[in-house]
Coordinates of C-alpha atoms in Angstrom, one line a residue:
M1278 CA -26.3 18.4 32.4
I1279 CA -26.2 15.0 34.3
G1280 CA -27.0 11.3 34.3
Q1281 CA -28.3 9.1 31.4
I1282 CA -29.5 10.4 27.9
P1283 CA -33.1 9.0 27.6
W1284 CA -32.9 7.6 24.2
P1285 CA -35.9 6.2 24.4
Q1286 CA -38.2 9.3 24.5
L1287 CA -35.5 10.9 21.9
S1288 CA -36.6 8.2 19.1
M1289 CA -40.1 9.7 18.9
L1290 CA -38.3 12.9 17.8
A1291 CA -36.9 10.8 14.5
S1292 CA -39.0 12.7 12.2
S1293 CA -37.3 16.4 13.2
L1294 CA -34.3 15.7 15.0
E1295 CA -31.6 17.2 12.5
E1296 CA -28.6 17.6 15.4
F1297 CA -28.3 16.5 19.0
D1298 CA -25.6 18.2 20.9
M1299 CA -25.1 17.3 24.6
S1300 CA -21.0 17.7 24.4
E1301 CA -19.1 19.2 27.6
N1302 CA -21.8 18.5 30.0
Y1303 CA -21.2 15.7 32.9
L1304 CA -23.4 12.8 31.8
S1305 CA -23.0 9.0 32.3
S1306 CA -24.3 7.2 29.8
T1307 CA -24.5 4.6 27.6
I1308 CA -25.6 4.8 23.7
G1309 CA -29.0 3.6 23.4
F1310 CA -29.9 0.7 20.2
E1311 CA -32.5 3.7 19.5
V1312 CA -29.8 5.5 18.3
G1313 CA -30.2 4.0 14.7
S1314 CA -34.0 5.6 14.5
L1315 CA -32.6 9.3 14.6
S1316 CA -33.1 8.8 10.7
N1317 CA -32.6 12.8 10.0
L1318 CA -30.0 13.0 12.1
V1319 CA -27.1 15.3 10.4
K1320 CA -25.1 15.9 14.1
L1321 CA -24.9 13.9 16.8
K1322 CA -22.0 15.4 19.5
L1323 CA -21.4 13.8 22.8
D1324 CA -17.8 14.3 23.6
N1325 CA -16.1 15.5 26.1
N1326 CA -18.2 14.6 28.8
Y1327 CA -16.0 12.4 31.0
R1328 CA -14.9 14.9 33.9
L1329 CA -12.2 15.2 36.8
D1330 CA -11.9 17.5 39.3
E1331 CA -8.8 19.7 40.4
N1332 CA -8.3 16.9 42.2
D1333 CA -8.1 13.9 39.5
N1334 CA -11.4 12.6 41.1
F1335 CA -14.2 11.4 38.8
I1336 CA -16.9 13.7 38.2
S1337 CA -18.6 12.2 35.4
N1338 CA -18.0 8.7 33.4
G1339 CA -19.2 10.3 30.4
I1340 CA -20.2 8.4 27.4
Q1341 CA -19.7 4.4 28.2
G1342 CA -20.6 1.1 27.0
P1343 CA -20.1 -0.1 23.4
I1344 CA -20.9 1.8 20.1
P1345 CA -24.5 0.2 19.0
G1346 CA -24.7 -1.6 15.3
S1347 CA -27.5 0.6 15.0
I1348 CA -25.8 3.5 14.7
G1349 CA -24.9 2.2 10.6
G1350 CA -28.8 3.3 9.9
L1351 CA -27.7 7.4 10.2
S1352 CA -27.5 7.8 6.7
K1353 CA -27.3 11.2 6.7
L1354 CA -25.2 11.9 9.6
E1355 CA -22.3 13.9 8.9
E1356 CA -20.8 14.4 11.9
L1357 CA -19.8 12.5 15.2
R1358 CA -18.3 13.4 18.0
L1359 CA -17.7 10.8 20.7
D1360 CA -13.9 12.1 21.9
N1361 CA -13.2 12.1 25.5
N1362 CA -15.4 9.7 26.7
Y1363 CA -15.0 6.2 27.8
V1364 CA -16.4 4.5 25.2
G1365 CA -15.4 1.0 24.6
G1366 CA -15.4 -2.3 22.8
A1367 CA -14.7 -2.2 18.8
I1368 CA -16.1 0.3 16.4
P1369 CA -19.3 -1.5 14.5
A1370 CA -18.5 -2.6 11.1
S1371 CA -21.7 -0.7 10.4
I1372 CA -20.1 2.9 10.8
G1373 CA -18.9 2.2 7.6
N1374 CA -22.3 3.0 6.2
L1375 CA -22.3 6.3 7.4
H1376 CA -21.5 7.9 3.6
S1377 CA -22.3 11.3 4.3
L1378 CA -19.9 11.3 7.2
V1379 CA -17.5 14.4 7.2
A1380 CA -16.2 14.1 10.9
L1381 CA -15.2 11.1 12.9
R1382 CA -14.0 11.7 16.2
L1383 CA -13.8 9.0 18.7
E1384 CA -10.0 9.6 20.5
S1385 CA -9.5 9.6 23.4
N1386 CA -11.9 6.4 24.7
N1387 CA -11.5 2.8 25.3
L1388 CA -12.0 1.4 22.0
Q1389 CA -10.1 -1.9 21.5
S1390 CA -10.2 -4.5 18.5
S1391 CA -9.7 -3.7 15.2
I1392 CA -10.3 -0.6 12.8
P1393 CA -13.1 -1.6 10.5
S1394 CA -11.9 -2.2 7.2
T1395 CA -15.7 -0.9 5.9
I1396 CA -14.5 2.6 7.0
G1397 CA -12.6 3.0 3.6
N1398 CA -16.0 3.2 2.2
L1399 CA -17.1 7.0 3.9
A1400 CA -16.1 8.4 0.6
S1401 CA -16.8 12.4 2.1
L1402 CA -14.5 11.8 5.3
Q1403 CA -12.4 14.8 5.8
Y1404 CA -11.3 13.7 9.5
F1405 CA -10.4 10.8 10.6
H1406 CA -9.4 11.0 14.8
L1407 CA -8.8 7.5 16.6
W1408 CA -6.1 9.0 19.1
S1409 CA -5.4 7.5 22.4
N1410 CA -7.5 4.2 22.2
Y1411 CA -6.4 0.7 22.6
I1412 CA -6.8 -0.3 18.8
S1413 CA -4.6 -3.4 18.3
S1414 CA -4.6 -4.4 14.8
T1415 CA -3.3 -3.7 11.4
I1416 CA -3.8 -0.6 9.8
P1417 CA -6.5 -1.5 6.7
G1418 CA -5.3 -0.7 3.3
Q1419 CA -9.0 0.3 2.7
L1420 CA -8.0 3.4 4.3
G1421 CA -6.3 4.8 1.2
R1422 CA -9.9 4.7 -0.5
L1423 CA -10.7 7.9 1.4
T1424 CA -9.5 10.5 -1.2
N1425 CA -11.1 13.3 0.5
L1426 CA -9.3 12.7 4.3
R1427 CA -7.5 16.0 5.1
E1428 CA -6.9 14.6 8.7
L1429 CA -5.5 10.9 9.9
F1430 CA -4.8 10.7 13.6
L1431 CA -4.2 6.9 14.4
D1432 CA -1.4 7.7 17.1
D1433 CA -1.0 6.3 20.9
N1434 CA -2.8 2.9 20.3
E1435 CA -1.3 -0.6 19.9
L1436 CA -1.6 -1.0 16.1
T1437 CA 1.2 -3.3 14.6
G1438 CA 2.4 -4.6 11.2
Y1439 CA 3.4 -2.4 7.8
I1440 CA 2.1 0.6 6.8
P1441 CA -0.1 0.3 3.8
P1442 CA 1.4 1.7 1.2
E1443 CA -2.3 2.2 0.1
L1444 CA -1.8 5.4 2.4
G1445 CA 0.2 7.1 -0.5
Q1446 CA -2.9 7.6 -2.0
L1447 CA -4.4 10.0 0.6
T1448 CA -3.6 12.9 -1.8
S1449 CA -6.0 15.6 0.0
A1450 CA -4.3 14.7 3.5
N1451 CA -2.4 17.2 5.1
Y1452 CA -2.0 15.5 8.4
I1453 CA -0.7 11.5 9.0
S1454 CA 0.1 11.0 12.6
L1455 CA 0.6 7.0 13.2
A1456 CA 2.9 8.2 16.1
E1457 CA 3.2 5.9 19.4
N1458 CA 2.0 2.4 18.6
N1459 CA 4.2 -1.0 17.2
L1460 CA 4.1 -0.5 13.7
S1461 CA 7.0 -2.2 11.7
G1462 CA 8.7 -2.4 8.8
V1463 CA 9.4 0.5 6.4
I1464 CA 7.7 3.9 5.4
P1465 CA 6.0 3.1 2.8
P1466 CA 7.6 4.9 -0.8
T1467 CA 4.1 5.3 -1.7
F1468 CA 4.5 8.3 0.4
G1469 CA 5.7 10.5 -1.8
M1470 CA 2.5 11.0 -3.8
L1471 CA 1.1 12.7 -0.6
S1472 CA 0.8 15.8 -2.3
S1473 CA -0.9 18.2 0.0
I1474 CA 1.1 16.9 3.4
G1475 CA 2.5 19.3 5.5
R1476 CA 3.1 17.0 8.7
I1477 CA 4.0 13.5 9.6
D1478 CA 4.5 12.2 12.9
L1479 CA 5.9 8.6 13.0
Q1480 CA 7.5 8.8 15.9
F1481 CA 7.7 5.7 18.8
N1482 CA 7.2 2.6 16.3
N1483 CA 9.7 -0.1 15.4
L1484 CA 10.5 1.1 11.8
V1485 CA 13.3 0.1 9.8
G1486 CA 15.4 1.3 6.5
E1487 CA 16.2 4.4 5.0
V1488 CA 13.7 7.6 4.6
P1489 CA 12.5 7.5 1.2
S1490 CA 14.0 10.0 -1.3
Q1491 CA 9.9 10.4 -2.7
L1492 CA 9.7 12.4 0.4
G1493 CA 11.6 15.0 -0.7
N1494 CA 8.9 15.8 -2.9
L1495 CA 6.2 16.5 -0.7
P1496 CA 5.5 20.2 0.9
L1497 CA 6.5 18.9 4.5
G1498 CA 6.8 21.5 6.9
M1499 CA 7.3 18.7 9.9
L1500 CA 8.3 15.4 10.1
K1501 CA 9.2 13.7 13.1
L1502 CA 10.9 10.0 13.5
E1503 CA 12.3 9.4 16.6
G1504 CA 12.1 6.5 18.5
N1505 CA 12.6 4.1 15.5
N1506 CA 15.3 2.2 13.8
F1507 CA 16.6 4.6 10.5
Y1508 CA 19.7 4.4 9.1
G1509 CA 21.3 6.5 6.2
D1510 CA 20.6 10.2 5.7
I1511 CA 17.7 12.4 5.0
P1512 CA 17.2 13.1 1.4
E1513 CA 18.4 16.0 0.2
G1514 CA 14.7 17.4 -0.6
I1515 CA 13.4 16.7 2.5
C1516 CA 16.1 18.8 4.1
Q1517 CA 15.6 22.0 1.5
N1518 CA 11.7 22.4 2.4
I1519 CA 11.3 21.6 6.0
Q1520 CA 10.7 23.6 8.9
Y1521 CA 10.9 21.0 11.7
L1522 CA 12.2 17.5 11.7
S1523 CA 13.1 15.2 14.8
G1524 CA 14.7 12.2 15.4
N1525 CA 17.4 9.6 16.9
C1526 CA 20.2 11.4 15.1
S1527 CA 23.6 13.4 14.6
T1528 CA 24.7 16.4 12.8
G1529 CA 27.0 14.1 11.0
R1530 CA 27.6 10.8 9.8
R1531 CA 29.5 8.2 12.6
R1532 CA 32.0 5.8 12.0
L1533 CA 32.4 2.4 14.1
S1534 CA 35.0 3.0 17.3
E1535 CA 38.3 0.3 17.0
S1536 CA 37.6 -0.5 20.5
N1537 CA 33.5 -1.1 20.4
G1538 CA 31.8 -1.8 17.5
R1539 CA 28.7 -0.7 18.6
D1540 CA 30.4 2.7 19.3
W1541 CA 29.9 5.3 16.9
G1542 CA 31.8 8.1 16.5
I1543 CA 31.0 11.7 15.2
V1544 CA 33.1 12.2 12.2
D1545 CA 32.6 14.8 9.3
S1546 CA 29.2 14.4 6.8
V1547 CA 31.5 14.1 3.8
S1548 CA 34.6 11.8 5.4
E1549 CA 35.1 8.9 3.2
N1550 CA 36.1 7.0 6.0
A1551 CA 32.1 7.3 7.2
P1552 CA 30.5 3.6 6.3
T1553 CA 26.8 3.2 5.2
P1554 CA 25.0 2.7 8.8
S1555 CA 23.9 -1.1 9.3
P1556 CA 20.7 -2.0 11.0
T1557 CA 22.6 -4.8 12.8
F1558 CA 24.5 -1.9 15.1
H1559 CA 22.8 0.3 17.5
Y1560 CA 23.7 3.5 16.0
W1561 CA 22.3 6.9 15.6
W1562 CA 21.3 8.1 11.8
S1563 CA 22.9 10.9 10.9
C1564 CA 20.5 13.7 9.6
N1565 CA 22.0 17.6 9.1
C1566 CA 18.9 19.0 8.5
C1567 CA 17.1 18.1 12.0
T1568 CA 16.1 20.5 14.3
T1569 CA 15.7 18.1 17.0
C1570 CA 17.7 15.3 17.9
Y1571 CA 16.1 13.3 20.1
P1572 CA 16.6 12.4 23.2
G1573 CA 19.3 15.5 23.3
E1574 CA 21.7 17.1 20.8
Q1575 CA 24.0 15.2 19.7

């Protein structure tokens, strides 16, 4: 199907329409304010309408424009999919009124501004995908209230500031990705409370410090840390459980060269001559259990 969605006509079906699925078509449409009148809607799926041909020429621009604030009136909505379109503007704060929402998928769009703190009100939410947008704010600590959340994907945005320690309260989460942002500070020790976590992606940020020992108690299968400024060693508990771990690392500690205070030479990992790395130097941090040392094996 091509063209615009006839929102005024759809609003006439408000009393009976429970699912509206126009995914994987060739639409070039906005989301009309009339969407808020579809009060019995359980699923709204408009994903994958942004299309290119084999030569990367536009076939359809997909769903465009902002998400109207009226969408907050869909109190029965359980699934909202707008992913892989060209939706822009800010995420409306009214989205926090969708208390039945289980899946919120907004990835691969043109969304900007901030993550509304009201998303922390979505107690039923299990999947929050926001990767590949242009969100430039901090991560609101209110996301820590999403205790049923299984997947949190905020990667490939322009997020700044610290990782809020409240994210450690996401005890149902099995996958958290905050990669490819501009986050700073340390990995919160509260991440040691993520009792269901299987994978954490933090690569390509501006994180510093040591990897918290508390992560050694987690059932982690994959941990991606490359492209940051960590120092010290990976906690032993992580090495005992991990299946894949990547980082800017060496397979043993390094010491300062006599000729160049910024040139680290490989030494044995138990050598007494190896100082604790300092964040004031350019260095590779050590990881005896890394599967991959980015950008290449050292």
